[in-house]
Coordinates of C-alpha atoms and ligand atoms in Angstrom, one line a residue:
M422 CA 16.5 6.9 -11.7
E423 CA 15.5 7.0 -8.1
Q424 CA 16.9 10.6 -7.9
L425 CA 15.0 11.5 -11.0
L426 CA 11.7 10.3 -9.6
Q427 CA 12.5 12.0 -6.3
S428 CA 13.1 15.3 -8.1
Q429 CA 9.8 14.8 -10.0
Q430 CA 7.9 14.2 -6.8
Q431 CA 9.5 17.3 -5.2
Y432 CA 8.4 19.3 -8.3
F433 CA 4.9 17.9 -8.0
H434 CA 4.7 18.9 -4.4
T435 CA 5.5 22.5 -5.2
G436 CA 2.0 22.5 -6.8
R437 CA 3.3 24.0 -10.0
T438 CA 1.9 21.2 -12.2
R439 CA -1.6 21.7 -10.6
D440 CA -1.9 25.3 -11.6
V441 CA -4.2 25.4 -14.6
Q442 CA -2.4 28.3 -16.2
Q443 CA 0.8 26.3 -16.0
R444 CA -0.9 23.3 -17.5
R445 CA -2.0 25.5 -20.4
Q446 CA 1.4 26.9 -20.8
A447 CA 3.0 23.4 -20.8
L448 CA 0.5 22.2 -23.5
Q449 CA 1.2 25.3 -25.6
T450 CA 5.0 24.7 -25.2
L451 CA 4.5 21.2 -26.4
I452 CA 2.4 22.2 -29.4
D453 CA 5.0 24.9 -30.4
G454 CA 7.9 22.4 -29.9
I455 CA 6.2 19.7 -32.1
R456 CA 5.5 22.3 -34.8
R457 CA 9.1 23.5 -34.7
Y458 CA 10.4 19.9 -34.8
E459 CA 8.0 18.6 -37.5
L460 CA 10.6 17.9 -40.1
E461 CA 12.9 16.2 -37.6
I462 CA 10.1 14.0 -36.2
A463 CA 9.1 13.0 -39.8
E464 CA 12.8 12.2 -40.6
A465 CA 13.2 10.0 -37.4
L466 CA 10.0 8.1 -38.3
R467 CA 11.3 7.6 -41.9
L468 CA 14.6 6.3 -40.5
D469 CA 12.9 4.0 -38.0
L470 CA 10.0 2.7 -40.0
G471 CA 10.2 4.1 -43.6
K472 CA 7.1 6.3 -43.1
S473 CA 6.4 9.0 -45.6
H474 CA 6.0 12.5 -44.4
T475 CA 2.3 12.4 -45.2
E476 CA 1.8 9.2 -43.2
A477 CA 3.9 10.5 -40.3
Y478 CA 1.8 13.6 -40.2
A479 CA -1.5 11.9 -40.4
T480 CA -0.8 9.1 -37.9
E481 CA 1.7 10.6 -35.5
I482 CA 2.2 14.4 -35.7
G483 CA -1.2 15.8 -36.7
I484 CA -3.1 13.5 -34.4
V485 CA -1.1 14.7 -31.3
L486 CA -1.4 18.3 -32.3
H487 CA -5.1 17.9 -32.5
E488 CA -5.2 16.2 -29.1
A489 CA -3.0 18.8 -27.5
R490 CA -5.1 21.7 -28.9
L491 CA -8.3 20.1 -27.6
A492 CA -6.8 19.6 -24.1
L493 CA -5.5 23.2 -24.2
K494 CA -9.0 24.5 -25.0
H495 CA -10.9 22.4 -22.4
V496 CA -8.4 21.9 -19.5
G497 CA -9.9 24.7 -17.5
K498 CA -13.3 23.1 -17.6
W499 CA -12.0 19.6 -17.0
T500 CA -10.2 20.5 -13.8
K501 CA -13.2 22.1 -12.2
A502 CA -14.8 20.3 -9.2
R503 CA -18.2 18.8 -10.2
R504 CA -21.2 19.3 -7.9
V505 CA -23.2 16.1 -7.5
R506 CA -26.5 15.3 -5.8
T507 CA -26.8 14.1 -2.3
P508 CA -29.4 11.7 -1.0
L509 CA -32.1 12.5 1.5
T510 CA -30.1 11.1 4.4
H511 CA -27.5 13.8 3.7
I512 CA -29.9 16.7 3.8
G513 CA -28.1 20.0 4.1
S514 CA -24.8 18.8 2.6
K515 CA -23.2 19.2 -0.8
G516 CA -21.3 16.6 -2.8
Y517 CA -18.3 17.3 -5.0
V518 CA -16.1 15.2 -7.4
I519 CA -12.7 16.8 -7.6
P520 CA -10.2 15.6 -10.2
E521 CA -6.7 15.6 -8.7
P522 CA -3.4 14.5 -10.4
Y523 CA -1.9 11.2 -9.3
G524 CA 1.6 12.6 -9.0
S525 CA 4.5 11.2 -11.1
V526 CA 3.5 8.9 -14.0
L527 CA 5.5 6.5 -16.1
I528 CA 4.6 6.2 -19.8
I529 CA 6.0 3.1 -21.5
V530 CA 6.0 3.3 -25.3
P531 CA 6.1 0.7 -28.1
W532 CA 7.9 1.1 -31.5
N533 CA 5.1 1.1 -34.0
Y534 CA 3.8 4.7 -33.5
P535 CA 6.8 5.7 -31.4
F536 CA 6.0 9.4 -31.4
Q537 CA 2.3 9.4 -31.1
L538 CA 2.1 6.8 -28.4
A539 CA 4.6 8.8 -26.3
I540 CA 3.0 12.2 -26.7
C541 CA -0.7 11.3 -26.7
P542 CA -0.6 10.0 -23.1
L543 CA 1.8 12.8 -22.1
I544 CA -0.9 15.3 -23.1
G545 CA -3.3 13.6 -20.8
A546 CA -0.7 13.5 -18.0
I547 CA 0.1 17.2 -18.3
A548 CA -3.5 18.3 -18.6
A549 CA -4.3 16.3 -15.5
G550 CA -1.5 18.0 -13.6
N551 CA 1.1 15.2 -13.3
T552 CA 4.8 15.0 -13.9
A553 CA 5.9 12.3 -16.4
V554 CA 8.8 10.0 -17.3
I555 CA 8.6 8.6 -20.8
K556 CA 10.3 5.4 -21.7
P557 CA 10.4 5.1 -25.5
S558 CA 11.0 1.9 -27.4
E559 CA 14.6 0.9 -28.0
L560 CA 13.5 -0.6 -31.3
A561 CA 12.7 2.8 -32.8
P562 CA 16.1 4.5 -31.8
H563 CA 15.9 7.6 -34.0
T564 CA 12.5 8.6 -32.6
S565 CA 13.7 7.7 -29.1
T566 CA 16.7 10.0 -29.4
L567 CA 14.5 12.7 -31.0
L568 CA 11.9 12.5 -28.2
K569 CA 14.7 12.9 -25.6
R570 CA 16.0 16.0 -27.4
L571 CA 12.6 17.6 -27.9
I572 CA 11.4 17.0 -24.3
Q573 CA 14.8 18.2 -22.9
E574 CA 14.4 21.4 -24.8
L575 CA 10.8 22.0 -23.7
F576 CA 10.6 21.0 -20.1
P577 CA 12.8 20.7 -17.0
P578 CA 13.5 17.0 -16.2
S579 CA 11.8 17.3 -12.8
F580 CA 8.6 18.0 -14.8
V581 CA 8.8 15.8 -17.9
T582 CA 11.7 13.7 -19.0
V583 CA 12.6 10.8 -21.4
V584 CA 14.6 7.8 -20.2
E585 CA 16.0 5.9 -23.1
G586 CA 16.9 2.2 -22.9
G587 CA 15.8 -1.3 -23.4
I588 CA 14.2 -4.0 -21.2
D589 CA 16.6 -3.5 -18.4
T590 CA 15.8 0.2 -18.2
N591 CA 12.1 -0.6 -18.2
E592 CA 12.5 -3.2 -15.5
A593 CA 14.4 -0.7 -13.3
L594 CA 11.8 2.0 -13.9
L595 CA 9.0 -0.4 -13.0
E596 CA 10.6 -1.0 -9.6
L597 CA 10.1 2.6 -8.7
P598 CA 7.2 4.0 -6.7
F599 CA 5.5 5.9 -9.5
N600 CA 1.9 7.0 -8.9
Y601 CA 0.6 5.7 -12.2
I602 CA 1.8 3.5 -15.0
F603 CA 0.6 3.9 -18.6
F604 CA 1.8 1.1 -20.7
T605 CA 1.3 0.5 -24.4
G606 CA 2.7 -2.7 -25.9
S607 CA 2.2 -6.4 -26.1
T608 CA -0.2 -8.5 -24.0
S609 CA 2.7 -10.6 -22.7
V610 CA 4.7 -7.5 -21.4
G611 CA 1.5 -6.0 -20.2
R612 CA 1.2 -8.9 -17.8
I613 CA 4.7 -8.3 -16.5
V614 CA 3.9 -4.6 -16.0
M615 CA 0.8 -5.3 -14.1
Q616 CA 2.4 -7.9 -11.9
T617 CA 5.2 -5.5 -11.0
A618 CA 2.8 -2.7 -10.4
A619 CA 0.8 -4.9 -8.1
K620 CA 3.6 -5.1 -5.7
R621 CA 3.1 -1.4 -4.9
L622 CA -0.5 -1.3 -5.9
I623 CA 0.3 1.2 -8.6
P624 CA -2.7 1.8 -10.8
V625 CA -2.2 1.0 -14.5
T626 CA -3.6 1.5 -17.9
L627 CA -2.7 -1.3 -20.3
E628 CA -3.0 -0.5 -24.0
L629 CA -2.4 -3.9 -25.5
G630 CA -2.9 -5.8 -28.8
G631 CA -4.5 -8.9 -30.2
K632 CA -6.2 -10.2 -33.3
S633 CA -8.7 -7.7 -34.5
P634 CA -11.3 -9.2 -36.9
C635 CA -12.8 -7.4 -39.9
I636 CA -16.1 -8.9 -41.0
V637 CA -17.4 -8.2 -44.5
H638 CA -21.1 -9.2 -44.9
H639 CA -22.8 -10.1 -48.1
D640 CA -24.6 -6.7 -48.3
A641 CA -21.4 -4.7 -47.9
D642 CA -20.3 -2.1 -50.4
I643 CA -17.3 -4.1 -51.6
E644 CA -15.5 -1.4 -53.4
L645 CA -15.6 0.9 -50.4
A646 CA -14.9 -2.0 -48.0
A647 CA -11.8 -3.0 -50.0
R648 CA -10.4 0.6 -50.0
R649 CA -11.0 1.1 -46.3
I650 CA -9.6 -2.3 -45.4
A651 CA -6.5 -1.7 -47.5
F652 CA -6.0 1.6 -45.8
G653 CA -6.4 0.1 -42.3
K654 CA -4.2 -3.0 -43.0
W655 CA -1.3 -1.5 -44.9
T656 CA -0.9 1.9 -43.2
N657 CA 2.4 1.5 -41.4
A658 CA 2.8 -1.9 -43.3
G659 CA 0.2 -3.5 -40.9
Q660 CA 2.2 -2.6 -37.8
T661 CA -0.8 -1.0 -36.1
C662 CA -2.4 -2.3 -33.0
V663 CA -5.9 -1.8 -34.4
A664 CA -5.1 -3.0 -38.0
P665 CA -7.6 -5.6 -39.3
D666 CA -5.7 -8.7 -38.4
Y667 CA -7.8 -11.0 -40.6
I668 CA -10.9 -10.8 -42.7
Y669 CA -14.0 -12.9 -42.3
V670 CA -15.9 -12.4 -45.6
H671 CA -19.2 -13.9 -46.6
R672 CA -18.5 -16.7 -49.1
S673 CA -20.6 -15.0 -51.8
Q674 CA -18.3 -11.9 -51.7
H675 CA -15.0 -13.7 -51.3
D676 CA -13.7 -13.4 -54.9
A677 CA -15.1 -9.9 -55.4
L678 CA -13.4 -8.6 -52.3
L679 CA -10.1 -10.3 -53.2
S680 CA -10.1 -8.8 -56.7
R681 CA -11.0 -5.3 -55.4
L682 CA -8.3 -5.5 -52.7
Q683 CA -5.7 -6.3 -55.4
A684 CA -6.7 -3.4 -57.6
I685 CA -6.6 -1.0 -54.6
V686 CA -3.2 -2.1 -53.4
Q687 CA -2.0 -1.3 -57.0
Q688 CA -3.7 2.1 -56.8
F689 CA -2.1 2.9 -53.4
Y690 CA 1.4 1.6 -54.0
G691 CA 1.9 0.9 -57.7
D692 CA 3.2 -2.3 -59.2
A693 CA 6.3 -2.3 -57.1
P694 CA 5.2 -1.6 -53.4
L695 CA 8.7 -2.7 -52.2
L696 CA 10.1 0.4 -53.9
S697 CA 7.2 2.8 -53.0
D698 CA 8.0 5.9 -50.9
N699 CA 4.5 5.5 -49.5
Y700 CA 5.0 2.1 -48.1
P701 CA 6.8 1.6 -44.7
S702 CA 9.3 -1.1 -43.8
I703 CA 9.3 -3.7 -41.1
I704 CA 10.8 -2.6 -37.8
N705 CA 13.7 -5.1 -37.5
D706 CA 15.0 -8.4 -38.8
K707 CA 13.4 -10.5 -36.1
H708 CA 9.9 -9.3 -37.1
F709 CA 10.8 -9.6 -40.8
T710 CA 11.7 -13.3 -40.3
R711 CA 8.6 -13.9 -38.2
L712 CA 6.3 -12.3 -40.8
T713 CA 7.8 -14.0 -43.8
S714 CA 7.5 -17.4 -42.1
Y715 CA 3.7 -16.9 -42.0
M716 CA 3.7 -17.3 -45.7
E717 CA 5.5 -20.6 -45.8
G718 CA 3.3 -23.4 -47.1
E719 CA 0.2 -21.1 -47.5
R720 CA -1.7 -20.1 -50.6
I721 CA -0.5 -16.6 -51.4
A722 CA -3.4 -15.0 -53.4
Y723 CA -1.6 -11.7 -53.8
G724 CA 1.8 -10.2 -53.1
G725 CA 4.3 -12.2 -51.1
R726 CA 7.5 -10.7 -52.5
H727 CA 9.9 -9.3 -49.9
D728 CA 13.3 -7.7 -49.6
R729 CA 15.4 -8.4 -46.5
D730 CA 17.8 -5.5 -47.1
S731 CA 15.1 -2.9 -47.0
R732 CA 13.0 -5.0 -44.7
R733 CA 9.9 -4.6 -46.8
I734 CA 7.2 -7.1 -47.4
E735 CA 4.5 -6.5 -50.1
P736 CA 0.9 -6.2 -49.1
T737 CA 0.1 -9.9 -49.0
I738 CA -3.2 -11.7 -49.0
L739 CA -3.4 -15.4 -47.9
T740 CA -6.5 -17.5 -48.8
D741 CA -7.6 -21.0 -47.8
I742 CA -6.7 -20.1 -44.2
T743 CA -8.2 -21.9 -41.2
W744 CA -7.9 -21.2 -37.4
E745 CA -5.2 -24.0 -37.4
S746 CA -3.0 -22.0 -39.8
R747 CA 0.2 -20.6 -38.2
V748 CA -0.8 -17.1 -39.2
M749 CA -3.9 -17.3 -37.0
Q750 CA -2.1 -18.2 -33.8
D751 CA -0.9 -14.8 -32.8
E752 CA -1.4 -11.1 -33.6
I753 CA 0.1 -10.7 -37.1
F754 CA 1.3 -7.1 -36.7
G755 CA 2.5 -6.9 -40.3
P756 CA 1.3 -6.6 -43.9
I757 CA -0.1 -10.1 -44.3
L758 CA -3.8 -10.4 -44.5
P759 CA -5.5 -13.8 -44.2
I760 CA -9.0 -14.1 -45.6
L761 CA -11.5 -16.7 -44.2
P762 CA -14.9 -17.2 -45.8
Y763 CA -18.0 -17.8 -43.8
E764 CA -21.6 -18.9 -44.6
D765 CA -23.4 -17.9 -41.5
L766 CA -22.6 -15.0 -39.1
E767 CA -23.1 -17.4 -36.2
E768 CA -19.9 -19.1 -37.2
V769 CA -18.1 -15.8 -37.0
I770 CA -19.6 -14.9 -33.6
K771 CA -18.7 -18.2 -32.2
A772 CA -15.1 -18.1 -33.5
V773 CA -14.4 -14.6 -32.2
T774 CA -16.1 -14.9 -28.8
E775 CA -14.3 -18.1 -27.9
R776 CA -11.0 -16.3 -28.3
P777 CA -9.5 -13.4 -26.3
K778 CA -11.5 -10.2 -26.6
P779 CA -10.0 -8.2 -29.5
L780 CA -8.8 -4.6 -29.3
A781 CA -10.8 -3.6 -32.4
L782 CA -13.5 -5.0 -34.6
Y783 CA -14.7 -3.8 -38.0
L784 CA -17.9 -4.7 -39.7
F785 CA -18.9 -3.9 -43.3
S786 CA -22.6 -4.1 -43.7
Q787 CA -25.5 -1.8 -44.7
E788 CA -28.1 -3.6 -42.5
K789 CA -28.9 -2.2 -39.0
A790 CA -29.9 -5.6 -37.6
I791 CA -26.6 -7.1 -38.6
R792 CA -24.7 -4.2 -37.0
Q793 CA -26.7 -4.7 -33.9
Q794 CA -26.2 -8.4 -33.8
I795 CA -22.4 -8.1 -34.0
T796 CA -21.9 -5.1 -31.7
E797 CA -24.2 -6.6 -29.0
R798 CA -22.9 -10.1 -29.0
I799 CA -19.1 -9.6 -29.4
S800 CA -17.1 -7.7 -26.8
F801 CA -14.2 -5.7 -28.2
G802 CA -12.2 -2.5 -27.2
G803 CA -13.6 -0.3 -30.0
G804 CA -14.2 -0.3 -33.7
C805 CA -16.0 0.9 -36.7
I806 CA -18.9 0.1 -38.9
N807 CA -18.0 0.4 -42.6
D808 CA -14.5 1.7 -41.8
T809 CA -11.2 0.8 -40.2
L810 CA -8.9 2.6 -37.8
M811 CA -10.8 5.9 -37.8
H812 CA -12.3 5.3 -34.3
L813 CA -8.9 5.9 -32.8
A814 CA -8.4 9.2 -34.6
T815 CA -11.2 11.0 -32.9
P816 CA -10.6 12.5 -29.5
Y817 CA -14.3 12.2 -28.6
L818 CA -14.3 8.4 -28.4
P819 CA -12.5 6.6 -25.6
F820 CA -9.7 4.4 -27.0
G821 CA -8.7 1.2 -25.2
G822 CA -9.0 -2.6 -25.0
V823 CA -11.0 -5.1 -22.9
G824 CA -9.9 -8.4 -21.5
E825 CA -6.6 -9.5 -22.9
S826 CA -6.5 -6.4 -25.3
G827 CA -6.1 -4.1 -22.3
M828 CA -7.7 -2.1 -19.6
G829 CA -8.4 1.6 -19.3
R830 CA -9.0 4.1 -22.0
Y831 CA -7.7 7.5 -23.2
H832 CA -7.9 10.3 -25.9
G833 CA -9.5 13.6 -25.4
Q834 CA -11.2 14.1 -22.1
F835 CA -10.8 10.3 -21.4
S836 CA -7.1 10.9 -21.1
F837 CA -7.6 13.6 -18.5
S838 CA -9.8 11.2 -16.5
T839 CA -7.3 8.4 -16.8
F840 CA -4.5 10.5 -15.3
S841 CA -6.8 12.0 -12.6
H842 CA -8.0 10.5 -9.3
E843 CA -11.6 11.5 -8.7
K844 CA -11.6 12.6 -5.2
S845 CA -15.0 12.7 -3.5
L846 CA -15.8 15.3 -1.0
L847 CA -18.9 15.8 1.1
V848 CA -19.3 19.3 2.6
Q849 CA -21.6 19.0 5.6
S850 CA -23.8 21.7 7.0
T851 CA -23.2 22.8 10.5
W852 CA -26.7 24.3 11.1
L853 CA -28.3 20.9 10.9
D854 CA -27.4 17.6 12.6
I855 CA -29.8 14.8 11.9
P856 CA -29.7 12.5 14.9
F857 CA -30.7 9.1 13.5
R858 CA -27.2 7.9 12.9
Y859 CA -26.2 8.4 16.6
P860 CA -26.6 5.5 19.0
G861 CA -29.4 5.9 21.5
T862 CA -31.6 8.1 19.3
R863 CA -35.3 7.3 19.9
H864 CA -37.1 5.8 16.9
A865 CA -33.8 5.8 14.9
L866 CA -34.7 2.5 13.1
K867 CA -38.1 3.8 12.1
W868 CA -36.6 7.0 10.6
L869 CA -33.7 5.2 9.0
K870 CA -36.2 2.8 7.3
R871 CA -38.2 5.8 6.0
F872 CA -35.1 7.4 4.5
M873 CA -33.2 4.4 3.3
K874 CA -35.4 2.1 1.3
Ligands
LIG1269 P1 6.5 -4.7 -26.3 O1 5.5 -5.1 -25.3 O2 7.5 -5.7 -26.7 O3 7.3 -3.4 -25.8 C1 6.7 -2.3 -25.2 C2 7.6 -1.6 -24.2 O4 7.9 -2.5 -23.2 C3 8.9 -1.1 -24.8 O5 9.2 0.1 -24.3 C4 9.9 -2.2 -24.3 O6 11.2 -1.6 -24.1 C5 9.3 -2.7 -23.1 N1 9.6 -4.1 -22.8 C6 9.7 -5.1 -23.7 N2 9.9 -6.3 -23.1 C7 9.9 -6.0 -21.8 C8 10.0 -6.9 -20.6 N3 10.2 -8.2 -20.7 N4 10.0 -6.3 -19.4 C9 9.7 -5.0 -19.3 N5 9.6 -4.1 -20.3 C10 9.7 -4.7 -21.6 O7 5.6 -4.2 -27.5 P2 6.1 -3.7 -28.9 O8 6.7 -4.9 -29.7 O9 7.0 -2.5 -28.8 O10 4.8 -3.3 -29.6 C11 3.9 -4.2 -30.2 C12 2.7 -4.5 -29.4 O11 2.1 -3.4 -28.9 C13 1.6 -5.2 -30.2 O12 1.1 -6.3 -29.5 C14 0.6 -4.1 -30.4 O13 -0.7 -4.6 -30.7 C15 0.7 -3.4 -29.1 N6 0.3 -2.0 -29.3 C16 -0.9 -1.6 -28.7 C17 -1.4 -0.4 -28.9 C18 -2.6 0.1 -28.2 O14 -2.8 1.3 -28.2 N7 -3.4 -0.7 -27.7 C19 -0.6 0.5 -29.7 C20 0.5 0.1 -30.3 C21 1.0 -1.2 -30.1

């Protein structure tokens, strides 16, 4: 691994990754490769997570193609040095902000969107002119192997490479002097990554998780809310970092929402979701056991059936839930949806703000004042009004967490900025040399006070 990093650093120092035409070419190579491999990518995602081709395309393949095309189109503009103003004290000089690549970056990937979460950061890393090592998740082995094959075919390992393996591999990689670490995964491993990176002061982006609330106010369009919540919760069987973790619904709409959610799940997945081709499975037995244990002793208002052989759990709704219930202690990360009623929005604001800041927040309400109240008073990574998940699918919005849900952001131009150091440069004039800064200048203080107030 040390040799691998050395070869990447050597490659970086040849300057090839910085050349804008080379960056464009690499992005085009990536796009062509993904298009060529589409069926194999979809098959790997089916084998790892039981995703349908449509879901795989919407949430993993299409989304990265869109990102890559955007980067390809704009990379020339993004890389240009930006001229900035200079203050009066700097008269005669010019200021520039010059984006420069960090060097060799390490991208650590989780299992839930094992293709998208490897390629999306890679697009930013390439556009910004870096080399990259990708460490996929060992829990999605088919996608991990496929990523290795795809990247090997497209790029020399000294530019981009995939290192497969588990925790040991990751630990070994984290000990190396990479120039940037981009980590997506759990908050607990995020802490380990940051601690290790701190030893060498390696900058990090941490894309983590947490419990993302979904608030349904009494003035919400319940039919639409139910459809969009069902989409957000049961895409990838709830194994989505920004899935609505739980619902806070105004008591007056509790029963209506519950009944609409049930009808919509039937529309989406039929009477037997466990057999539906459109409904993914749980990643492994450990998570299956963890998730089914959340149902024990709780009131299951809908769903609840599960099959250990296919590792599928029906879309399941739990009611009569409180913050003391087991399901409310950690991020659920599965198809179980607890519903909590509220009377007053203040209760919701209090409950959410006294816990770690969530990665996402969703609010269903028609009223502007309510939207303002929630978005101003609750801190969260990003979210939607009257929708779920869709904020992450636009490259024009930064995507990332805050507090325990992460630090840093990416997508679109934000990815380029994440993987670039903004070098500042002041180009001084030689025809003018204002004397106040030099010791011994007469009336220096008087002049300084005039310019610097
Ligand atoms: P994870 O933290 O267990 O694993 C992520 C990566 O870290 C994997 O590549 C794994 O090999 C490695 N790893 C695991 N344990 C490690 C250790 N002790 N030391 C070093 N490396 C280790 O996360 P996961 O289970 O793969 O993914 C689920 C979590 O990721 C959820 O919390 C979810 O919310 C979060 N997530 C966040 C985003 C986001 O964009 N913010 C996206 C997807 C998932």
